Amino acid sequence: MTFHPNQLLNKSSSALVAKSEDVLTNPSLYFENICRVKRLVDTVGYTGPVAVSGDCTKVRQRLTYSTDFGSHILGSDISIVPLDQCEVEEIEDIDKIIAKIKQNKAMATQVQAILVKVSDLSLSSLQH
């Protein structure tokens, strides 16, 4: 689907998002994220179409330690064990966090990605 940025932010769109099945099954799909995209396109002066797509992929259950954006145990269902509770401050935290995730049966079974794409042609013309 392709939307003009102003179409994404009108009140009727907000009502549709609030009543959609995605909101019921995916509490992470926040209207605020669409507002952030709107602020970005306004900042760069973009007025063209925006494409929005989503994917929900099943994943193999496993936990991973990552230091890419802080030190976290990744692979848990963050609606059960929030990401801030998966942060590793000391080496001993790794075993405690993994035990908590397993105890709560909070290993993720799927991952969701929402992609918002703005036309490359229009953005490249803004850079010149």
Coordinates of C-alpha atoms in Angstrom, one line a residue:
M1 CA 0.0 0.0 0.0
T2 CA 1.2 3.5 -0.6
F3 CA 0.0 6.5 1.5
H4 CA 0.7 10.2 1.4
P5 CA 2.3 11.1 4.8
N6 CA -0.7 13.4 5.7
Q7 CA -3.1 10.4 5.1
L8 CA -1.2 8.4 7.8
L9 CA -1.8 11.0 10.5
N10 CA -5.4 12.0 10.1
K11 CA -7.9 11.1 12.9
S12 CA -9.7 8.5 10.9
S13 CA -6.4 6.6 10.3
S14 CA -5.8 6.6 14.0
A15 CA -9.2 5.1 14.7
L16 CA -8.6 2.5 12.0
V17 CA -5.3 1.5 13.6
A18 CA -6.8 1.3 17.1
K19 CA -9.6 -1.0 15.8
S20 CA -7.3 -3.2 13.5
E21 CA -6.5 -6.8 14.3
D22 CA -2.8 -5.8 14.4
V23 CA -3.3 -3.8 17.6
L24 CA -4.9 -6.7 19.3
T25 CA -2.3 -9.2 18.4
N26 CA 0.7 -6.9 18.3
P27 CA 0.9 -4.4 21.2
S28 CA 4.3 -3.1 19.8
L29 CA 2.6 -1.5 16.8
Y30 CA 2.4 2.0 18.2
F31 CA 0.8 5.0 16.4
E32 CA 3.7 7.0 17.9
N33 CA 6.1 5.2 15.5
I34 CA 4.1 6.5 12.5
C35 CA 4.3 10.0 14.0
R36 CA 8.1 9.7 14.1
V37 CA 8.1 8.9 10.4
K38 CA 5.8 11.9 9.8
R39 CA 8.2 14.2 11.7
L40 CA 11.1 12.9 9.7
V41 CA 9.5 13.4 6.3
D42 CA 8.4 16.9 7.5
T43 CA 11.9 17.7 8.6
V44 CA 13.4 16.9 5.2
G45 CA 10.5 18.5 3.4
Y46 CA 9.3 15.3 1.6
T47 CA 5.8 15.4 0.2
G48 CA 5.7 12.3 -2.0
P49 CA 4.3 8.8 -1.4
V50 CA 5.4 6.5 1.5
A51 CA 5.2 2.7 1.3
V52 CA 4.5 0.8 4.5
S53 CA 4.8 -3.0 4.8
G54 CA 5.1 -5.5 7.6
D55 CA 6.4 -9.0 8.1
C56 CA 5.9 -11.4 11.0
T57 CA 8.3 -14.3 10.7
K58 CA 8.5 -17.5 12.9
V59 CA 11.9 -18.0 14.4
R60 CA 13.8 -20.8 16.1
Q61 CA 13.7 -20.3 19.8
R62 CA 17.1 -19.5 21.2
L63 CA 18.8 -16.9 23.4
T64 CA 21.8 -14.9 22.4
Y65 CA 24.1 -12.5 24.2
S66 CA 24.7 -9.3 22.3
T67 CA 26.9 -6.2 22.9
D68 CA 25.8 -4.4 19.8
F69 CA 23.5 -1.8 21.5
G70 CA 24.5 -2.3 25.1
S71 CA 24.8 -5.7 26.7
H72 CA 21.6 -7.7 26.4
I73 CA 20.3 -11.3 26.2
L74 CA 18.2 -11.3 23.0
G75 CA 15.6 -13.8 22.0
S76 CA 13.0 -13.3 24.7
D77 CA 9.4 -12.2 24.3
I78 CA 9.7 -8.6 25.4
S79 CA 6.0 -8.4 26.3
I80 CA 6.7 -11.0 29.1
V81 CA 10.3 -10.1 30.0
P82 CA 11.0 -6.5 28.9
L83 CA 14.3 -5.6 27.2
D84 CA 15.4 -3.5 30.2
Q85 CA 15.2 -6.7 32.3
C86 CA 17.4 -8.5 29.8
E87 CA 20.3 -6.0 30.2
V88 CA 23.6 -7.5 31.4
E89 CA 25.6 -5.4 33.8
E90 CA 27.8 -8.1 35.3
I91 CA 28.8 -11.5 33.9
E92 CA 26.7 -13.2 36.6
D93 CA 23.6 -11.5 35.2
I94 CA 23.7 -13.7 32.1
D95 CA 22.7 -16.9 33.9
K96 CA 20.1 -15.1 36.0
I97 CA 18.4 -13.5 33.0
I98 CA 18.4 -16.8 31.0
A99 CA 16.9 -18.6 34.0
K100 CA 14.2 -15.9 34.3
I101 CA 13.3 -16.1 30.6
K102 CA 13.1 -19.9 30.7
Q103 CA 11.1 -19.8 34.0
N104 CA 8.5 -17.4 32.4
K105 CA 8.5 -19.5 29.2
A106 CA 9.3 -16.2 27.4
M107 CA 11.4 -17.3 24.5
A108 CA 10.3 -15.5 21.3
T109 CA 8.6 -17.6 18.6
Q110 CA 8.4 -14.9 16.0
V111 CA 9.8 -11.5 15.1
Q112 CA 7.9 -8.6 13.5
A113 CA 9.4 -6.0 11.2
I114 CA 7.6 -2.9 10.0
L115 CA 9.2 -1.1 7.1
V116 CA 8.4 2.4 6.0
K117 CA 10.1 3.4 2.7
V118 CA 10.3 6.9 1.2
S119 CA 11.0 7.2 -2.5
D120 CA 14.8 7.2 -3.2
L121 CA 14.4 9.5 -6.2
S122 CA 12.7 12.3 -4.1
L123 CA 15.3 12.0 -1.3
S124 CA 18.2 12.1 -3.6
S125 CA 16.8 15.3 -5.2
L126 CA 16.7 16.9 -1.7
Q127 CA 20.5 16.3 -1.2
H128 CA 21.5 18.4 -4.3

